[in-house]
Short mmCIF file of N, CA and C in Angstrom, two decimals:
data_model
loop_
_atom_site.label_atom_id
_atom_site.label_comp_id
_atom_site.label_asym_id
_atom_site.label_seq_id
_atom_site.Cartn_x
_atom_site.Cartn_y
_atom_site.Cartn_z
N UNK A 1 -5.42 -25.10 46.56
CA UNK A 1 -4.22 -25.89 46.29
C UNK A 1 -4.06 -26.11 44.79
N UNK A 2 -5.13 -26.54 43.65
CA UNK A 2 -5.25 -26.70 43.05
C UNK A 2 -4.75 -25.36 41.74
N UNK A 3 -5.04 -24.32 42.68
CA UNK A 3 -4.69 -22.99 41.65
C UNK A 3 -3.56 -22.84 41.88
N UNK A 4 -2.79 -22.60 42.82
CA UNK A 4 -1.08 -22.68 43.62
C UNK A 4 -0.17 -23.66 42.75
N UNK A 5 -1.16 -24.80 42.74
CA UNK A 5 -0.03 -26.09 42.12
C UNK A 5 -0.27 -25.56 40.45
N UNK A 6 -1.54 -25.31 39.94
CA UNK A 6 -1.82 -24.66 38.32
C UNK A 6 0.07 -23.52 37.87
N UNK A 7 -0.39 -22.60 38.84
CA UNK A 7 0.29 -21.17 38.93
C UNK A 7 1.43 -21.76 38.94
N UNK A 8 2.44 -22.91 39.94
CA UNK A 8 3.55 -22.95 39.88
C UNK A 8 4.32 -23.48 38.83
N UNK A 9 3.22 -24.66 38.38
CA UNK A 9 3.73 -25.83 36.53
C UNK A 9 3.86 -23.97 35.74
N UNK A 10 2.67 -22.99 36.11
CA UNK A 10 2.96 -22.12 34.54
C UNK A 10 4.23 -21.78 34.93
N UNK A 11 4.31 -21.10 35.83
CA UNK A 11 5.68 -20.40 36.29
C UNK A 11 7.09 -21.22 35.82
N UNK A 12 6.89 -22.29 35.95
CA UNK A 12 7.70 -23.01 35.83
C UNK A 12 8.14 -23.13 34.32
N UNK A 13 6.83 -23.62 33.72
CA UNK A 13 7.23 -23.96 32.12
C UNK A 13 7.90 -22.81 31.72
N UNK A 14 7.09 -21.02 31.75
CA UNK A 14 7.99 -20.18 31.41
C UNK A 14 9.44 -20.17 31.82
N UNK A 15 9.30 -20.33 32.64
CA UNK A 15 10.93 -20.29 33.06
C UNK A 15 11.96 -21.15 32.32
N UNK A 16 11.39 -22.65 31.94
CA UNK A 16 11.81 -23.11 31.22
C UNK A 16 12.10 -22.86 29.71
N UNK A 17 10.98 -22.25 29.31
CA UNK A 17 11.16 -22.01 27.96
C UNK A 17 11.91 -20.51 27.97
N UNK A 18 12.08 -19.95 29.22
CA UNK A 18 13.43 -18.95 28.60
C UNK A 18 14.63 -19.57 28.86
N UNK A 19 15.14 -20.21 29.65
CA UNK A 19 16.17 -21.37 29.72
C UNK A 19 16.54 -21.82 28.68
N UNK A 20 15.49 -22.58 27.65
CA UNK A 20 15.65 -22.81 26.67
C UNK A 20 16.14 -21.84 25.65
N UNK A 21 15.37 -21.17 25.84
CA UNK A 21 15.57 -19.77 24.37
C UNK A 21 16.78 -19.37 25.05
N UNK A 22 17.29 -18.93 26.63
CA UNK A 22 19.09 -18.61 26.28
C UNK A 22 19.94 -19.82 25.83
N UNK A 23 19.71 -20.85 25.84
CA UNK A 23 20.82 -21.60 25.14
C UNK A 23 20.46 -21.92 23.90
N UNK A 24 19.38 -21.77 23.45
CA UNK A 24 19.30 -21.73 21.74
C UNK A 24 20.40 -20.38 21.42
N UNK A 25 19.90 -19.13 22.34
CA UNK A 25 20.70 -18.00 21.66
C UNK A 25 22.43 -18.02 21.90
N UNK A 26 22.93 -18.88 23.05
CA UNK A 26 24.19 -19.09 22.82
C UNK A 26 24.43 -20.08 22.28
N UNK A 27 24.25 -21.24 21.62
CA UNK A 27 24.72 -22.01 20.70
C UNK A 27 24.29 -21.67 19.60
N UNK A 28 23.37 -20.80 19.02
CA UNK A 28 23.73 -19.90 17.96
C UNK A 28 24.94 -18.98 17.81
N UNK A 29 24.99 -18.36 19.02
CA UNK A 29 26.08 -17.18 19.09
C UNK A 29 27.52 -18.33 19.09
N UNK A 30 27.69 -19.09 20.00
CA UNK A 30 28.74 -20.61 19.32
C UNK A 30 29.30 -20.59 18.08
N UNK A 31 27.70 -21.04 17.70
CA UNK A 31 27.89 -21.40 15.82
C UNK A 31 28.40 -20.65 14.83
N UNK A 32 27.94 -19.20 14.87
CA UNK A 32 28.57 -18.03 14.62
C UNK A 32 30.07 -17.76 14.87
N UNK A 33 30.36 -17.78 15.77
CA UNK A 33 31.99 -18.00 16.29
C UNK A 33 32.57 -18.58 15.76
N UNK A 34 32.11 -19.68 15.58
CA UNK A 34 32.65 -20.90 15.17
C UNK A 34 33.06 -20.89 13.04
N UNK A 35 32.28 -20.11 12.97
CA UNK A 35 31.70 -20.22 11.46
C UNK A 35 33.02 -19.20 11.42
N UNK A 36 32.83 -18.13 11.91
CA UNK A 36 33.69 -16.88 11.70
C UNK A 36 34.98 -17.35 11.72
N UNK A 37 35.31 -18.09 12.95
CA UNK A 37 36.62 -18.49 13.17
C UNK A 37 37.23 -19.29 11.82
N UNK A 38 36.18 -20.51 11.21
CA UNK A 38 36.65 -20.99 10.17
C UNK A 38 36.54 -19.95 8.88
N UNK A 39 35.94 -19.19 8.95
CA UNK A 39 36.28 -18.07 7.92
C UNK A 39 37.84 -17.48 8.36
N UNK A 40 38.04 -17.37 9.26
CA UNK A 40 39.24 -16.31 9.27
C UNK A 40 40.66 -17.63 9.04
N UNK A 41 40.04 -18.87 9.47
CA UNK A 41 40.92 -19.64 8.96
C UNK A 41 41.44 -20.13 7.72
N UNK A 42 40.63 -20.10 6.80
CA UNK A 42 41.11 -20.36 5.46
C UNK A 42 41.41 -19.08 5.16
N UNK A 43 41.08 -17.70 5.05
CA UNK A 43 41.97 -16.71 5.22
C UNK A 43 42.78 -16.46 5.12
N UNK A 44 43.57 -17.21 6.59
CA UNK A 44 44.98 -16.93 6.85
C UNK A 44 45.58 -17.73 5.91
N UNK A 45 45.17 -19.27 6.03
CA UNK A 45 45.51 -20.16 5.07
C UNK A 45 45.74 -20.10 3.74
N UNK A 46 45.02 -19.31 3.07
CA UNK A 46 45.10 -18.48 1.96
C UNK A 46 46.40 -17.87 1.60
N UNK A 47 46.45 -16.69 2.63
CA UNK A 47 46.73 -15.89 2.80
C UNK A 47 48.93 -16.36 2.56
N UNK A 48 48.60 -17.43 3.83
CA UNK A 48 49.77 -18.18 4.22
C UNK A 48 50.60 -19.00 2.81
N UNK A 49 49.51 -19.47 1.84
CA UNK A 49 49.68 -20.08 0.37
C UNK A 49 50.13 -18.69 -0.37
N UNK A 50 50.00 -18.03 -0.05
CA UNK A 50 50.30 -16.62 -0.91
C UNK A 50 51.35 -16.49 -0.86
N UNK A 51 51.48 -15.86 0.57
CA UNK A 51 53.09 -15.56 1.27
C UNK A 51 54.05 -16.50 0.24
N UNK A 52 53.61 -17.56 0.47
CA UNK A 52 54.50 -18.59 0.69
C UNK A 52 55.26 -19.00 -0.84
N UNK A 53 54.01 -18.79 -2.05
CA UNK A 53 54.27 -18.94 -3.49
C UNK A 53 55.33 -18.05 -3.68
N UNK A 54 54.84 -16.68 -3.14
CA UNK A 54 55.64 -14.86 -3.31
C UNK A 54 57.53 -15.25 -2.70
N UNK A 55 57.68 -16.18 -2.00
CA UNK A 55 58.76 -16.09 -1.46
C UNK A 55 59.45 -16.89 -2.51
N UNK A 56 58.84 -18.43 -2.60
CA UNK A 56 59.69 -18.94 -3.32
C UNK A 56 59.99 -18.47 -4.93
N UNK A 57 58.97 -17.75 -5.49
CA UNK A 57 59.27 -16.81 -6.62
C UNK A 57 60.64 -15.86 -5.99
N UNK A 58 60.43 -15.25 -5.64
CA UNK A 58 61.12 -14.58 -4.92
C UNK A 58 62.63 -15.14 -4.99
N UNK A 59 62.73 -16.25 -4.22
CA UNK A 59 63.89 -17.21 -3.78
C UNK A 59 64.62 -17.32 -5.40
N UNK A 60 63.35 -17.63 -6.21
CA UNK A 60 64.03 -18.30 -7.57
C UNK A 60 64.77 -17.25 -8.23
N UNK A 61 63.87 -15.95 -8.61
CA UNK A 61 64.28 -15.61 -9.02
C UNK A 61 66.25 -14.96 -8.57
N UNK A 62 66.09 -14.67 -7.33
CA UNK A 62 67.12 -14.37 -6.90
C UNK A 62 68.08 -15.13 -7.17
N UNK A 63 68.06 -16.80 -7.14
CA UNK A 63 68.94 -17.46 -7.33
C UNK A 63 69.41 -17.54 -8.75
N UNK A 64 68.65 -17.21 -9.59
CA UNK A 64 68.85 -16.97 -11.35
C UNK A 64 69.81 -15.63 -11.55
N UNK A 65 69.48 -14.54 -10.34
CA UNK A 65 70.40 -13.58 -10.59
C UNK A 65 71.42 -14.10 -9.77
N UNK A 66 71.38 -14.75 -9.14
CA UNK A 66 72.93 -14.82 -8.15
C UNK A 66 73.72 -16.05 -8.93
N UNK A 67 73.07 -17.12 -9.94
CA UNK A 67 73.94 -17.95 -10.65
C UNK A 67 74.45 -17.18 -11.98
N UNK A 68 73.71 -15.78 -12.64
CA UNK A 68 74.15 -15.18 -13.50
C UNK A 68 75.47 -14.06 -13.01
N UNK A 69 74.77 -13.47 -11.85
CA UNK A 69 76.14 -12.87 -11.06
C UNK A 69 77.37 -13.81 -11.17
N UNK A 70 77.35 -14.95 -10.71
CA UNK A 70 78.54 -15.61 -10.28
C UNK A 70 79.27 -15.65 -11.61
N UNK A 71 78.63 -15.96 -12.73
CA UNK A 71 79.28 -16.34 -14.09
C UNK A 71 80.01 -15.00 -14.63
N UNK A 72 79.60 -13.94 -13.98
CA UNK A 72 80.20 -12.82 -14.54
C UNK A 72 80.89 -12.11 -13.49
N UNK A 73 80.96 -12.43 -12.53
CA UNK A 73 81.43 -11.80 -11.43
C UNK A 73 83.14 -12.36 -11.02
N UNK A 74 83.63 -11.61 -10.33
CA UNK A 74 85.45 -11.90 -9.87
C UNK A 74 85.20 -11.79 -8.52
N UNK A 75 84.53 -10.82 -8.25
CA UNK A 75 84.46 -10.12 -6.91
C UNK A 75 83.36 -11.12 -5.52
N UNK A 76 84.04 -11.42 -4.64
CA UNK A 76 82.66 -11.98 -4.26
C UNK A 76 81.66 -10.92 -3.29
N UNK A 77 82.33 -9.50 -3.37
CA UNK A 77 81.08 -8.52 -2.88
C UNK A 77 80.05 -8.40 -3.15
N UNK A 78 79.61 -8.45 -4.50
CA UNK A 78 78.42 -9.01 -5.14
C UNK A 78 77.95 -10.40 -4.51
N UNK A 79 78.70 -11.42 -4.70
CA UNK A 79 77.91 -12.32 -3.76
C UNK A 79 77.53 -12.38 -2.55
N UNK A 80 78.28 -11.63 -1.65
CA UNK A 80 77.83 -11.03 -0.41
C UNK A 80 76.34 -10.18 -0.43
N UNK A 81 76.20 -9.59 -1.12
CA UNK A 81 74.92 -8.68 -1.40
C UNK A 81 73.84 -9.40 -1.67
N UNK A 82 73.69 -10.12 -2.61
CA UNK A 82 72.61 -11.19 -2.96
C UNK A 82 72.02 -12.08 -1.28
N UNK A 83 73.38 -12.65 -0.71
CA UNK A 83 73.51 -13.28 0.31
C UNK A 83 72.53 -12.81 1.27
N UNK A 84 72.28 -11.60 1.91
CA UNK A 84 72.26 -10.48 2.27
C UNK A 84 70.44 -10.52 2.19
N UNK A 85 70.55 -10.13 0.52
CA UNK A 85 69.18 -9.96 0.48
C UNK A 85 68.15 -11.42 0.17
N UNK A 86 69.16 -12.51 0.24
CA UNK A 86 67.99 -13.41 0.10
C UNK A 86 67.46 -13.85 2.00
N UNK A 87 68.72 -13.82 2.07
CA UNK A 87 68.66 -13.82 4.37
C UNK A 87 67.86 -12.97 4.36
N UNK A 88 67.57 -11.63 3.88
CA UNK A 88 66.66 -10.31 4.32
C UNK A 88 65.10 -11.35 4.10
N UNK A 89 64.81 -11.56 2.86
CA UNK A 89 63.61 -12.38 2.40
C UNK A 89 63.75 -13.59 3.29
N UNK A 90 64.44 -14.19 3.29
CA UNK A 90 63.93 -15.34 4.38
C UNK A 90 63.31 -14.89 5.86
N UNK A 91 63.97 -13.84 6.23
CA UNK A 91 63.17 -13.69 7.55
C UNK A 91 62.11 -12.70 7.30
N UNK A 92 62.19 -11.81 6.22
CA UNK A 92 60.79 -11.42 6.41
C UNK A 92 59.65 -12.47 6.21
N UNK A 93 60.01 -13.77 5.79
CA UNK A 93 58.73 -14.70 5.14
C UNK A 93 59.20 -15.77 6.79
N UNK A 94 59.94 -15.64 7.28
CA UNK A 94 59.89 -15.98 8.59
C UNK A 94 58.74 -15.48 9.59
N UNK A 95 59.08 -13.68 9.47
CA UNK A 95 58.50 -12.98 10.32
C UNK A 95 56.75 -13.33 10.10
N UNK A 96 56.53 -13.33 8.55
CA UNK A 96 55.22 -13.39 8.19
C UNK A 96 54.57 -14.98 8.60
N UNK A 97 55.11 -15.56 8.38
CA UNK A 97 54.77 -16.85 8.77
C UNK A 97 54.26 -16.83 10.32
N UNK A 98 55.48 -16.26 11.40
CA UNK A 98 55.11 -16.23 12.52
C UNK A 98 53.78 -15.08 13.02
N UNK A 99 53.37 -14.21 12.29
CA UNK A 99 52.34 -13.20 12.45
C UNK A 99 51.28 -13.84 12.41
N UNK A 100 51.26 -14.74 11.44
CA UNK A 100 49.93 -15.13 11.04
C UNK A 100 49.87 -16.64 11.83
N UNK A 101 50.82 -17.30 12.83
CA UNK A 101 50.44 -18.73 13.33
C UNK A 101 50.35 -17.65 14.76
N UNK A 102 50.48 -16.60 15.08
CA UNK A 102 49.97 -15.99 16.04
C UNK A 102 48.46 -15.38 16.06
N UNK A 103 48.13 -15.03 14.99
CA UNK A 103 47.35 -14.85 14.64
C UNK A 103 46.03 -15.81 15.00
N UNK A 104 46.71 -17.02 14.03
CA UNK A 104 45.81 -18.66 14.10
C UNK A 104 45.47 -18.27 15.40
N UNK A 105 46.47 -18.37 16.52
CA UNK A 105 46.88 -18.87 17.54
C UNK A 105 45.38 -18.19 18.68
N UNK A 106 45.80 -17.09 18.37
CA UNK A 106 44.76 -16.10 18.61
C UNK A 106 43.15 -16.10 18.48
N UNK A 107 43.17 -16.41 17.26
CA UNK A 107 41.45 -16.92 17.13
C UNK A 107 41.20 -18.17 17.75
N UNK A 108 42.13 -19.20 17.68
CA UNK A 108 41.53 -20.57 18.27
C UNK A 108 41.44 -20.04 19.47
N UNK A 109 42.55 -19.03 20.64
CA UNK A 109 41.99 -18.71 21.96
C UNK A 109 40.67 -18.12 21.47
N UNK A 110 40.02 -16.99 21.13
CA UNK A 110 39.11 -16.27 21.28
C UNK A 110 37.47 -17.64 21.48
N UNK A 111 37.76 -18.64 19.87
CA UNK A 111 36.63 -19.52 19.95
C UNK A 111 36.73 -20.19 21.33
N UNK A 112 37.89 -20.46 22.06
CA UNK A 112 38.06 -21.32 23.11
C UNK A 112 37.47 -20.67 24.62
N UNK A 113 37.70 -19.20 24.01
CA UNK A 113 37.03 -18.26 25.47
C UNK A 113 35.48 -18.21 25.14
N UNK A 114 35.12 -18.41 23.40
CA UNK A 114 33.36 -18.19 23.33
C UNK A 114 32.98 -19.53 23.72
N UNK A 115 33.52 -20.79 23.73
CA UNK A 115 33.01 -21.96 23.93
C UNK A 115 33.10 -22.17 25.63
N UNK A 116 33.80 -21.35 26.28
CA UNK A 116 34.24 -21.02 27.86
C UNK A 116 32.54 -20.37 28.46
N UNK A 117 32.56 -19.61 27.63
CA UNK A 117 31.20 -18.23 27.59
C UNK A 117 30.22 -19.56 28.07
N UNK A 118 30.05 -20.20 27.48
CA UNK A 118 28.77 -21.29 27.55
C UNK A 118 28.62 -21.73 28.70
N UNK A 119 29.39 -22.25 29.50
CA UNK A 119 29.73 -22.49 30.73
C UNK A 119 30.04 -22.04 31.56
N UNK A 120 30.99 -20.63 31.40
CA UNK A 120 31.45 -20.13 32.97
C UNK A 120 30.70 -18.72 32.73
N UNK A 121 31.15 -18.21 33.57
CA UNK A 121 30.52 -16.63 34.73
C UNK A 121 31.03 -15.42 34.03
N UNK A 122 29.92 -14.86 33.88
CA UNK A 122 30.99 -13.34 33.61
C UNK A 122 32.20 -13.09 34.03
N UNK A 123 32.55 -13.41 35.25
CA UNK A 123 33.83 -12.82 35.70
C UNK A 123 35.03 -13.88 35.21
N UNK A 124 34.74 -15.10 35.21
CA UNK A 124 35.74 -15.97 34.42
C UNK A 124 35.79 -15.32 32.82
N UNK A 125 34.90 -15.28 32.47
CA UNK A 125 35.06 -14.47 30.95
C UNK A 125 35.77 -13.52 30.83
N UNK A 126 35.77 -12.67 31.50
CA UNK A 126 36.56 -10.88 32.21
C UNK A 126 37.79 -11.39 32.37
N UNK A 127 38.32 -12.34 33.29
CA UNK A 127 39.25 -12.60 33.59
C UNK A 127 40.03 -13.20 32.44
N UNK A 128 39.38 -14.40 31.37
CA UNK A 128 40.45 -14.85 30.48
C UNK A 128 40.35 -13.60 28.99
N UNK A 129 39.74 -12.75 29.56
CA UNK A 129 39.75 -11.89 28.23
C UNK A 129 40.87 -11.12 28.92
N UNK A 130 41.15 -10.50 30.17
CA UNK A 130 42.14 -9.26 30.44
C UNK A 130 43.17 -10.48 30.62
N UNK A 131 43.72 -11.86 30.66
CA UNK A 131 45.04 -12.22 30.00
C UNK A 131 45.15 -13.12 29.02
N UNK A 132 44.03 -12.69 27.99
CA UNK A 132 44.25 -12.48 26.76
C UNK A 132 45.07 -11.27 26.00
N UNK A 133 44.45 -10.75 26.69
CA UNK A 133 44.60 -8.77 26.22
C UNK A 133 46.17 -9.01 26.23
N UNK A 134 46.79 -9.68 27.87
CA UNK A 134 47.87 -8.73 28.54
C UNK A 134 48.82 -9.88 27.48
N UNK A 135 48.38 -11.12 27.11
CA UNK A 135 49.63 -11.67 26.79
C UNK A 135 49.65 -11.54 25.04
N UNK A 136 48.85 -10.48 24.37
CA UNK A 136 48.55 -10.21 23.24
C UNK A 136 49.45 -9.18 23.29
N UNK A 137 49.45 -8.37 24.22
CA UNK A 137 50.42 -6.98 24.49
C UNK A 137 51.79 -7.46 24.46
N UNK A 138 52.14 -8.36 25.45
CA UNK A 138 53.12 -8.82 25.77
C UNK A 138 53.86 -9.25 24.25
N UNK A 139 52.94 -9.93 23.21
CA UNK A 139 53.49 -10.82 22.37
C UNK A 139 53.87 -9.76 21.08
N UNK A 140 53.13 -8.69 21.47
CA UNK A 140 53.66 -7.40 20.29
C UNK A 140 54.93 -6.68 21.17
N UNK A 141 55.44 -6.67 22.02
CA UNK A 141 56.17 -6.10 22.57
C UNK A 141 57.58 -6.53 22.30
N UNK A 142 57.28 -7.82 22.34
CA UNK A 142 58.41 -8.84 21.87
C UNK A 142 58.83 -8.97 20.46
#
């Protein structure tokens, strides 16, 4: 009895200490995620401060040519044109804006499916990754 009850505490502790060692290795793998994700966040953020300087340069300068146009201009076809291309720049810094809060949007799901990982089943994982996939497809389609 004495060797049975020995044999089952070892059995046991090992078991425990790999228990242990997989959730050391997924809340490392977490942390990592996590780290990455805030890397890709100031990134975008960056990225988004960029855009964002580039447009309103952009904006200014245009408006310096469209108040010098006006002073020399009769015609308002020329002002139509300017019109034109500053609307063109606004939605491309529209479009960009929206790429990249999809983007955001995107990584906070991914950390939200690795912080999922911790807790649920392979097949819950499978499952929020293929409508991830489908509504990632969906959202380029659009």
């Amino acid at each position: 009895m004495a060797k049975v009850n020995e044999r089952l505490k070892t059995e046991a502790s090992f078991e425990r200490e790999l228990l242990q060692q997989q959730v050391a290795d997924r809340e490392r793998a977490l942390k990592e995620a996590q780290d990455r994700q805030m890397q890709l966040q100031n990134s975008k953020d960056a990225e988004l401060s960029r855009v964002s300087l580039e447009y309103e340069g952009k904006l200014a300068r245009l408006q310096r040519q469209k108040a010098l146009s006006n002073q020399n201009q009769t015609s308002s076809a020329n002002s139509d044109i300017f019109r034109k291309k500053l609307q063109n720049m606004k939605n491309e810094y529209e479009m960009e804006l929206s790429r990249l809060r999809q983007t955001v949007a995107g990584l906070e799901q991914k950390l939200a499916n690795t912080a999922a990982v911790q807790t649920g089943s392979v097949f819950q994982q499978t499952q929020r990754q293929r409508q991830t996939l489908s509504t990632g497809k969906r959202k380029r389609i659009a």
